[in-house]
Tab-separated table of N, CA and C in Angstrom:
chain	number	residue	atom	x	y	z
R	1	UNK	N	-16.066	26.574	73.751
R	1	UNK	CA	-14.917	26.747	72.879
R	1	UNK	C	-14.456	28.201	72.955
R	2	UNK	N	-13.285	28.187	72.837
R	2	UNK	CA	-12.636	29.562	73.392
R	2	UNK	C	-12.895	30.465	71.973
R	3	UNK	N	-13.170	31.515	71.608
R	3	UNK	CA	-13.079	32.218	70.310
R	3	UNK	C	-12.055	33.040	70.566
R	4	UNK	N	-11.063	32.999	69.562
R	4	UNK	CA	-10.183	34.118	69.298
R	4	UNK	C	-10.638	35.255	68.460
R	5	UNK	N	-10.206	36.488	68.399
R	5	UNK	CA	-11.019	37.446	67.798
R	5	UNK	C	-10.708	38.648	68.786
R	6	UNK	N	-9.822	39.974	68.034
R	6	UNK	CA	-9.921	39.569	66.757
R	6	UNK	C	-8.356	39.633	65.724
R	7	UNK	N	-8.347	39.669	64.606
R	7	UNK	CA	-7.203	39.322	64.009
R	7	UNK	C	-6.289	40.597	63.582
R	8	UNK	N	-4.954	40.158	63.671
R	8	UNK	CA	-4.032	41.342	63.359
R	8	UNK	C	-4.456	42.129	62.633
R	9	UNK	N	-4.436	43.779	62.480
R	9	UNK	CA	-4.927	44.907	62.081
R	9	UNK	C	-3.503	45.160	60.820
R	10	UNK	N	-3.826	46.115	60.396
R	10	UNK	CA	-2.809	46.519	59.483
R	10	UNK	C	-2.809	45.407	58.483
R	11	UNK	N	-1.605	45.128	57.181
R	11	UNK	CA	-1.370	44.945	56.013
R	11	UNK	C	-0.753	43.522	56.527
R	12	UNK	N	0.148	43.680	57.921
R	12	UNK	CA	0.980	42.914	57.177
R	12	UNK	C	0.678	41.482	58.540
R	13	UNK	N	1.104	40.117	58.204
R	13	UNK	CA	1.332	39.465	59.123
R	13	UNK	C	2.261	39.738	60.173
R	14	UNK	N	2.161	39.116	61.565
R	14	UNK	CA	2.391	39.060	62.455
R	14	UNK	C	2.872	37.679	63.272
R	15	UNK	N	3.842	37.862	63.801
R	15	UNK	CA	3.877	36.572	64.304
R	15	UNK	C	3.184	36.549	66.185
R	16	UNK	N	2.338	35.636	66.151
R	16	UNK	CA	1.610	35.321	67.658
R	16	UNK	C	2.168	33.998	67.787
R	17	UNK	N	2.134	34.147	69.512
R	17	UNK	CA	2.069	32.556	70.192
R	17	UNK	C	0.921	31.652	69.961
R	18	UNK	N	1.187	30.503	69.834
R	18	UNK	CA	0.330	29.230	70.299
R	18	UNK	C	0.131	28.854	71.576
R	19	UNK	N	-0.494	28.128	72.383
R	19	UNK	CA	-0.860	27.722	73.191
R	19	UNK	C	-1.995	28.844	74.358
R	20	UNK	N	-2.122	29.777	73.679
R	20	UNK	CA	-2.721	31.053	74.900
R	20	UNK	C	-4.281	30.843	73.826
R	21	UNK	N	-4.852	31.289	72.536
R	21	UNK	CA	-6.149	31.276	72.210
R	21	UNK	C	-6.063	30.171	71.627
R	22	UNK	N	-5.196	29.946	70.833
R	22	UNK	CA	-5.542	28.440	70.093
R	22	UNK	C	-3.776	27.611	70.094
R	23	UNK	N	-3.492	26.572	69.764
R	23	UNK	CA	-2.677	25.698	68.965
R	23	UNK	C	-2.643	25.559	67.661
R	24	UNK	N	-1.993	25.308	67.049
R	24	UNK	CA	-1.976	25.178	65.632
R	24	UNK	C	-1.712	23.810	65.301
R	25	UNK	N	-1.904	23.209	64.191
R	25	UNK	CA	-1.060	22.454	63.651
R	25	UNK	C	-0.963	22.712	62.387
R	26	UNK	N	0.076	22.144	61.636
R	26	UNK	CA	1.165	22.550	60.846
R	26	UNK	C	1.272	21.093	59.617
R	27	UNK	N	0.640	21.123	58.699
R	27	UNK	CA	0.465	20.087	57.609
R	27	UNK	C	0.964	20.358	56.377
R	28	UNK	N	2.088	19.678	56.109
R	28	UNK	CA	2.376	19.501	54.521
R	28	UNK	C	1.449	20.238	53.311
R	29	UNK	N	1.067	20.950	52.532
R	29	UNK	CA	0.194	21.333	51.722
R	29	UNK	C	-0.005	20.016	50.893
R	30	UNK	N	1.136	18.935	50.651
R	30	UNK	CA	0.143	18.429	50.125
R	30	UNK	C	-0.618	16.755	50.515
R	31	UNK	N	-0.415	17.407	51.831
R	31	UNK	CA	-1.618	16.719	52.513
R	31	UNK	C	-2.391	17.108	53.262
R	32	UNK	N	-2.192	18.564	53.028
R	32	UNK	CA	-3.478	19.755	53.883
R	32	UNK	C	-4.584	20.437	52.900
R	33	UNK	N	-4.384	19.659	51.509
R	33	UNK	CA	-5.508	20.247	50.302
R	33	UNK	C	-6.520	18.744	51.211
R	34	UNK	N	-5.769	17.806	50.957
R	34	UNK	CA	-6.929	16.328	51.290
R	34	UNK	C	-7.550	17.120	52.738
R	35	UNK	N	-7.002	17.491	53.665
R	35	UNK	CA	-7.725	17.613	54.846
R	35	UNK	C	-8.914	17.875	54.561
R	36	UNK	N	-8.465	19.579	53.925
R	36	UNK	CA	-9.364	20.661	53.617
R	36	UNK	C	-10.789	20.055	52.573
R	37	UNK	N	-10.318	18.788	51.977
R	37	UNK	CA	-11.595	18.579	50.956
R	37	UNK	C	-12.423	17.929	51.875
R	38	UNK	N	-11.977	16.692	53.280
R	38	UNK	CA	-12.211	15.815	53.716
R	38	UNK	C	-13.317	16.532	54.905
R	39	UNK	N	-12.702	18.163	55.062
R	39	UNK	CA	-13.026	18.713	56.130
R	39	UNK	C	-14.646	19.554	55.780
R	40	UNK	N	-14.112	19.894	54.662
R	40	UNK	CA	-15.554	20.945	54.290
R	40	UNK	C	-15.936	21.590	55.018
R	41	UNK	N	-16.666	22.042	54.988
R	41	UNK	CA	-17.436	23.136	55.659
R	41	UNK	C	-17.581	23.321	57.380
R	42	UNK	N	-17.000	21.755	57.932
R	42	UNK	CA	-16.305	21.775	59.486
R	42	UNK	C	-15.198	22.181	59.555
R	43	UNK	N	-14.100	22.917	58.505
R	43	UNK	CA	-12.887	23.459	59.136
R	43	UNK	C	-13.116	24.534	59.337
R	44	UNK	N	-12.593	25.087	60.319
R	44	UNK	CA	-12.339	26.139	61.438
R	44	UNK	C	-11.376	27.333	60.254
R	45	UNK	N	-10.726	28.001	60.619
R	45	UNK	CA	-9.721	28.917	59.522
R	45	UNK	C	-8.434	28.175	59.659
R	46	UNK	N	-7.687	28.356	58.449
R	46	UNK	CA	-7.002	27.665	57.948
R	46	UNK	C	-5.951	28.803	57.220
R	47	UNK	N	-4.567	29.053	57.645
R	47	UNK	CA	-3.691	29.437	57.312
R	47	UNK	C	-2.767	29.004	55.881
R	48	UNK	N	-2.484	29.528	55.049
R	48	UNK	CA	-1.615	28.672	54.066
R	48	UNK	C	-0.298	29.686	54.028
R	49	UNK	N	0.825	29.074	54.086
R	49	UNK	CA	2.033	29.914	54.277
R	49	UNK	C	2.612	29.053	52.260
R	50	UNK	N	3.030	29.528	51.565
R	50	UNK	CA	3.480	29.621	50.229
R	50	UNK	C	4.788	29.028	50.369
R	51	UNK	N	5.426	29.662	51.425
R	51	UNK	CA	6.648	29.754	51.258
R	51	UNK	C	6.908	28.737	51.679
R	52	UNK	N	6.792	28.173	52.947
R	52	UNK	CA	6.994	26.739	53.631
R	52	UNK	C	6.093	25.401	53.440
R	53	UNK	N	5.022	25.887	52.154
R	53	UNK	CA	4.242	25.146	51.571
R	53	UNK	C	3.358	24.196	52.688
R	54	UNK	N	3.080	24.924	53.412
R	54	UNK	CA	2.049	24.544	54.667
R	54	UNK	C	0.604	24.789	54.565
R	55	UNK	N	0.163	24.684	55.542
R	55	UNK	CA	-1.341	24.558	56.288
R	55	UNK	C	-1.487	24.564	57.309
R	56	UNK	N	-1.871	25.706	57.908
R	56	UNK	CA	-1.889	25.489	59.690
R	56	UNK	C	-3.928	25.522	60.105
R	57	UNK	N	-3.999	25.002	60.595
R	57	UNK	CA	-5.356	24.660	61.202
R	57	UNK	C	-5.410	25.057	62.930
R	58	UNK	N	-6.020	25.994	63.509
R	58	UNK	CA	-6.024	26.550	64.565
R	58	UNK	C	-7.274	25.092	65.628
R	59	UNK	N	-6.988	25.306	66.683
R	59	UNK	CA	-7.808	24.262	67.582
R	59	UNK	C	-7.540	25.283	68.643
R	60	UNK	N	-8.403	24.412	69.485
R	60	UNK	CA	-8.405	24.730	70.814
R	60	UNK	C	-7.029	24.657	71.683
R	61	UNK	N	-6.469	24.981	72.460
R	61	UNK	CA	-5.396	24.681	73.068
R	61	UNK	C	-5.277	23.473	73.740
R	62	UNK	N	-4.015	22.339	73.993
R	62	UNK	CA	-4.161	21.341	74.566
R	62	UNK	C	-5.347	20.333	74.180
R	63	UNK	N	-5.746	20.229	72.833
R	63	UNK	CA	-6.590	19.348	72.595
R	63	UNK	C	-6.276	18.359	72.051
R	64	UNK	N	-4.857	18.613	71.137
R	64	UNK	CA	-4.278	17.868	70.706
R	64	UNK	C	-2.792	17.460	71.255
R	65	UNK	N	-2.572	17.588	72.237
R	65	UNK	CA	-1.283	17.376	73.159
R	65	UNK	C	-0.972	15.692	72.657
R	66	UNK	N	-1.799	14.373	73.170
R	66	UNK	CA	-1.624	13.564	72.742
R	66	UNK	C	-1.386	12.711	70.945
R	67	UNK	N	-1.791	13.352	70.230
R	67	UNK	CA	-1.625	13.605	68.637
R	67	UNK	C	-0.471	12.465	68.105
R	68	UNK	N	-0.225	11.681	67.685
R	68	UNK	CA	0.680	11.028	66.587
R	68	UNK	C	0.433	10.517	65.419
R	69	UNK	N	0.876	10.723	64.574
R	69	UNK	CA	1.279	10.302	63.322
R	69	UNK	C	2.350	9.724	62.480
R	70	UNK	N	2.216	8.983	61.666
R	70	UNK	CA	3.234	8.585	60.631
R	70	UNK	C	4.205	9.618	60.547
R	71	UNK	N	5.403	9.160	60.778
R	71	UNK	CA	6.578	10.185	60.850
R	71	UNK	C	6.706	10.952	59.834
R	72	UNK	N	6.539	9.980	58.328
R	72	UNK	CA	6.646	10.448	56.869
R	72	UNK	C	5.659	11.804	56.702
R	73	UNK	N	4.903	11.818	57.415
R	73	UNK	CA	3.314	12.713	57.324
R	73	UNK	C	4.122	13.938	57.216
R	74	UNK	N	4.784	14.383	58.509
R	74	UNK	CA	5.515	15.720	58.813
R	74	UNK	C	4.714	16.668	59.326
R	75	UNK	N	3.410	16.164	59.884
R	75	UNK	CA	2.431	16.800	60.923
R	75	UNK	C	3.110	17.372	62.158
R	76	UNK	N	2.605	18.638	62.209
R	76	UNK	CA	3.194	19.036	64.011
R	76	UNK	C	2.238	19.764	64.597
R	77	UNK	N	2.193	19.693	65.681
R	77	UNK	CA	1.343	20.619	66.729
R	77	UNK	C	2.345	21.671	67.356
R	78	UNK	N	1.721	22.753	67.310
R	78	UNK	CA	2.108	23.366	67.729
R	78	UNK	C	1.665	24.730	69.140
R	79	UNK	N	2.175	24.242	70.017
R	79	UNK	CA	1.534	24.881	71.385
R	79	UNK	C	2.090	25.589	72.423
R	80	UNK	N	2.216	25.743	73.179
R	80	UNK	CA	3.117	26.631	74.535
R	80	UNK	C	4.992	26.775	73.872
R	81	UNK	N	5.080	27.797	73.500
R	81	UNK	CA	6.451	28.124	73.118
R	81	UNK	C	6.784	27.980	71.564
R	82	UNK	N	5.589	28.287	70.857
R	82	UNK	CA	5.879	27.745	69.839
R	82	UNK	C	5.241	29.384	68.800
R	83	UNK	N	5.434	29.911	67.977
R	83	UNK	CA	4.580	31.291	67.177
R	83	UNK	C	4.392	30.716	66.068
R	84	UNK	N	3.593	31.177	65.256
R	84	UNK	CA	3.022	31.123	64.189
R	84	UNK	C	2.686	32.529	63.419
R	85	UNK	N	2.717	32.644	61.692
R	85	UNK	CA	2.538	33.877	61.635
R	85	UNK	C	1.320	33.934	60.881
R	86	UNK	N	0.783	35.207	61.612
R	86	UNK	CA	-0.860	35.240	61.552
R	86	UNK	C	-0.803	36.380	60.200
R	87	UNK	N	-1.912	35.670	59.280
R	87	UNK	CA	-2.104	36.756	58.790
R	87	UNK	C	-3.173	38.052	58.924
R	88	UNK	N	-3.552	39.183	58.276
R	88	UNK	CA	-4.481	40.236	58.664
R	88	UNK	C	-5.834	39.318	57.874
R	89	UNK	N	-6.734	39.684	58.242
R	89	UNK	CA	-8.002	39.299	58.196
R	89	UNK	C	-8.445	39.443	56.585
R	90	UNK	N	-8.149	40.097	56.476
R	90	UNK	CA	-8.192	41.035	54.647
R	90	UNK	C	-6.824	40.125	53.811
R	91	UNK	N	-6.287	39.276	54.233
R	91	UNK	CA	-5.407	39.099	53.181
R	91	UNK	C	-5.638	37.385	52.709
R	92	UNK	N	-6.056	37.547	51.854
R	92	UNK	CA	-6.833	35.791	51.009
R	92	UNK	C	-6.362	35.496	50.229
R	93	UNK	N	-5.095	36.207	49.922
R	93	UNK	CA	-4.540	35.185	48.505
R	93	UNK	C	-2.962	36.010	49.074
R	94	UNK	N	-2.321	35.017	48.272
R	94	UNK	CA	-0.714	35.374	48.327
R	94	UNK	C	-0.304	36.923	47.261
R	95	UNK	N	0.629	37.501	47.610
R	95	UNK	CA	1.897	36.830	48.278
R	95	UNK	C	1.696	36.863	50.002
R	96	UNK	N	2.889	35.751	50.732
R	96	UNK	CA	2.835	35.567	51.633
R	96	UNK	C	2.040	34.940	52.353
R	97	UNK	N	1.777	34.410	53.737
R	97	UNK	CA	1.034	33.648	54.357
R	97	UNK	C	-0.261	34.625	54.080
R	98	UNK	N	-1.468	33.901	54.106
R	98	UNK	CA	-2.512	34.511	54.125
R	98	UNK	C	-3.809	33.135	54.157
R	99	UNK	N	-5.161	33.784	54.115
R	99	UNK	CA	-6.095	32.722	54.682
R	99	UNK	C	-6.632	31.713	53.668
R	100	UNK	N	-6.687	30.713	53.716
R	100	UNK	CA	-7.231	29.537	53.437
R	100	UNK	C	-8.782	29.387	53.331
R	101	UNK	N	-8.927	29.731	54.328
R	101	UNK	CA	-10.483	29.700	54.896
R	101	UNK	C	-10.521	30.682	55.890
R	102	UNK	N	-11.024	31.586	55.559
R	102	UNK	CA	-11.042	32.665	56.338
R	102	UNK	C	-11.531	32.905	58.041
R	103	UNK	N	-10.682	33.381	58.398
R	103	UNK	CA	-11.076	33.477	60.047
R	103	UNK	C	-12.475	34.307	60.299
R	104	UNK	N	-13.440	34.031	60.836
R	104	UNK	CA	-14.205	34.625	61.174
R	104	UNK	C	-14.593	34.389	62.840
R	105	UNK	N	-15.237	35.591	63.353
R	105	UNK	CA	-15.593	35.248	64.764
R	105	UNK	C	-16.662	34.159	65.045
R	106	UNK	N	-17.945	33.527	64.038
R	106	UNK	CA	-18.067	32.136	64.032
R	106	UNK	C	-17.347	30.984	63.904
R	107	UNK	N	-16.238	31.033	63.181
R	107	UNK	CA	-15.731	30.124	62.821
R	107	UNK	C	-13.784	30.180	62.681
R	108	UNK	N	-13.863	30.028	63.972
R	108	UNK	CA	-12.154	30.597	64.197
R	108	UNK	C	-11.286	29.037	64.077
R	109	UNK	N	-12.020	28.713	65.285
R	109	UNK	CA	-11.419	27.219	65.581
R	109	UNK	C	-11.711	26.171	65.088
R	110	UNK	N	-11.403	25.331	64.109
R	110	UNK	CA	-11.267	23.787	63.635
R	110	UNK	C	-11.378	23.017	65.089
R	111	UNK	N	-12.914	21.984	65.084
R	111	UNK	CA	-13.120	21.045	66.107
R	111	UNK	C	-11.815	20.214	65.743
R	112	UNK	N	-11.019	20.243	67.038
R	112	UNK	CA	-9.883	19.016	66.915
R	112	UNK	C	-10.240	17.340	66.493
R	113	UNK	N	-11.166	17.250	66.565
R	113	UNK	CA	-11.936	15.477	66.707
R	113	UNK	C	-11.898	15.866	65.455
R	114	UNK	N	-12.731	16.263	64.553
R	114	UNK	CA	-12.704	16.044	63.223
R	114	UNK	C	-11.089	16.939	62.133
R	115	UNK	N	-10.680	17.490	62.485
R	115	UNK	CA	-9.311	17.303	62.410
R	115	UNK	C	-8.311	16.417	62.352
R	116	UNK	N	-8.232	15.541	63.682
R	116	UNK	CA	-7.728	14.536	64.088
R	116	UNK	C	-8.434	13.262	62.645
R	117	UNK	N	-9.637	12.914	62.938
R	117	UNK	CA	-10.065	12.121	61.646
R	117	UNK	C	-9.951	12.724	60.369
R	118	UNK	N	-9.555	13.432	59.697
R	118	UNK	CA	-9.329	14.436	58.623
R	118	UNK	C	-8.186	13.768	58.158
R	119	UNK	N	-7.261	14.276	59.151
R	119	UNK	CA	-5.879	14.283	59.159
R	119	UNK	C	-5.307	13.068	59.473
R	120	UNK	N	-5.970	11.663	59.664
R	120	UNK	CA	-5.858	10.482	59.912
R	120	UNK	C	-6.017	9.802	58.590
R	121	UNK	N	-7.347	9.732	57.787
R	121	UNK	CA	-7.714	9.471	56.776
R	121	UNK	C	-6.709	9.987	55.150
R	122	UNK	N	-6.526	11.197	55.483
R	122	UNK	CA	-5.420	11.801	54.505
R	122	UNK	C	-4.453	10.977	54.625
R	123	UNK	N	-3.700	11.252	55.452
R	123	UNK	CA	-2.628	10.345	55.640
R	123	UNK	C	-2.464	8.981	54.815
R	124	UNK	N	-3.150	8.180	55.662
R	124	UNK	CA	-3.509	6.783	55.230
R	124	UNK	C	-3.909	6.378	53.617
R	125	UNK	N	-4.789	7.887	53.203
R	125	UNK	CA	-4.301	7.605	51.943
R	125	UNK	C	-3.242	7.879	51.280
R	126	UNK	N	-2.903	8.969	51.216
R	126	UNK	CA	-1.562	9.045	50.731
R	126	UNK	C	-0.477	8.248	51.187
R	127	UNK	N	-0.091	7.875	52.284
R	127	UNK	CA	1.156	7.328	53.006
R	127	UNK	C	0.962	5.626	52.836
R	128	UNK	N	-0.280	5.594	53.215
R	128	UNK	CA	-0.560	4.302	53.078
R	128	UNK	C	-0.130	3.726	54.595
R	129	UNK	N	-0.303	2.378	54.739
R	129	UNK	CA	0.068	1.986	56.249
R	129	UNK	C	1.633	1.725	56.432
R	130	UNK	N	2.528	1.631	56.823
R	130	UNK	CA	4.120	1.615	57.151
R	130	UNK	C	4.302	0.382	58.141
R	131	UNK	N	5.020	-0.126	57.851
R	131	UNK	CA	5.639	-1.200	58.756
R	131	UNK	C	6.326	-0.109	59.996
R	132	UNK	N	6.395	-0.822	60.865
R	132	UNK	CA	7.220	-0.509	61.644
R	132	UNK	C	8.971	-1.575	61.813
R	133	UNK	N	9.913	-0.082	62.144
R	133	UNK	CA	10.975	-1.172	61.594
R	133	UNK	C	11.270	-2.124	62.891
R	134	UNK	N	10.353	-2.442	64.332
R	134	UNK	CA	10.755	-3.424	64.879
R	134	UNK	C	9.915	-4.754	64.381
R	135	UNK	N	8.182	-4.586	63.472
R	135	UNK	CA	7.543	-5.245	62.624
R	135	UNK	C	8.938	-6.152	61.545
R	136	UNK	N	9.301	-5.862	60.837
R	136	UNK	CA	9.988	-6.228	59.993
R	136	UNK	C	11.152	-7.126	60.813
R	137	UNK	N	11.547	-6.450	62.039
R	137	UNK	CA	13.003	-6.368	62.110
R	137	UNK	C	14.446	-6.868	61.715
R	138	UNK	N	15.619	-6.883	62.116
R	138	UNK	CA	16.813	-6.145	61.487
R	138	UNK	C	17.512	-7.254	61.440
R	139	UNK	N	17.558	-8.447	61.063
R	139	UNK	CA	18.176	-9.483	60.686
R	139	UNK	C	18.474	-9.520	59.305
């Protein structure tokens, strides 16, 4: 597993690319508190942005390329061409993006597999299962 490390210096966030140390993905907050309970002590660091009321969860790059979800979810991956803004290592509570679960050089990256089931299970509870509209269809 690739470790990133180490994290923006100074006060303030930064915006970095995805796809070069890690990918991100990008979860609703409030279906990135369920991850985070579901995840425990296997999540990796965990970003919370206030403002866009998110959750970003760092992975490995290209681990999650194949990834889908319930549209309603509003899950995204995010990878090659895509930034994210990092916060400084020292900053754990708002204002502004800052850490969730703190980045450390043990524990940078969230295993995508249990992510992926995290973030499957959340879902499903909250969203519940969805027809599909060719299931139903349009008669």
């Amino acid at each position: 597993m690739t470790v990133w490390w180490p994290l923006p210096k100074g006060l303030d966030a930064v915006l970095l690319p995805a796809g070069e140390w890690w990918d991100a993905v990008r979860v609703p907050a409030y279906l990135g508190e369920g991850v985070l309970a579901r995840l425990g002590p296997s999540s990796g660091a965990v970003i919370r942005d206030p403002y866009g009321s998110r959750l970003y969860w760092l992975i490995e790059p290209d681990t999650a390329r194949d990834w889908s979800f319930n549209e309603f979810a509003a899950v995204q991956v995010l990878g090659t061409a895509s930034w994210v803004t990092v916060p400084p290592s020292s900053r754990l509570h708002p204002p502004g993006p800052h850490w969730a679960v703190p980045c450390t050089p043990a524990a940078s990256l969230t295993p995508a597999a249990a992510l992926h089931a995290a973030l499957h299970s959340t879902i499903l509870h909250n969203l519940g299962p969805r027809e599909s509209t060719r299931a139903r269809g349009t008669g």
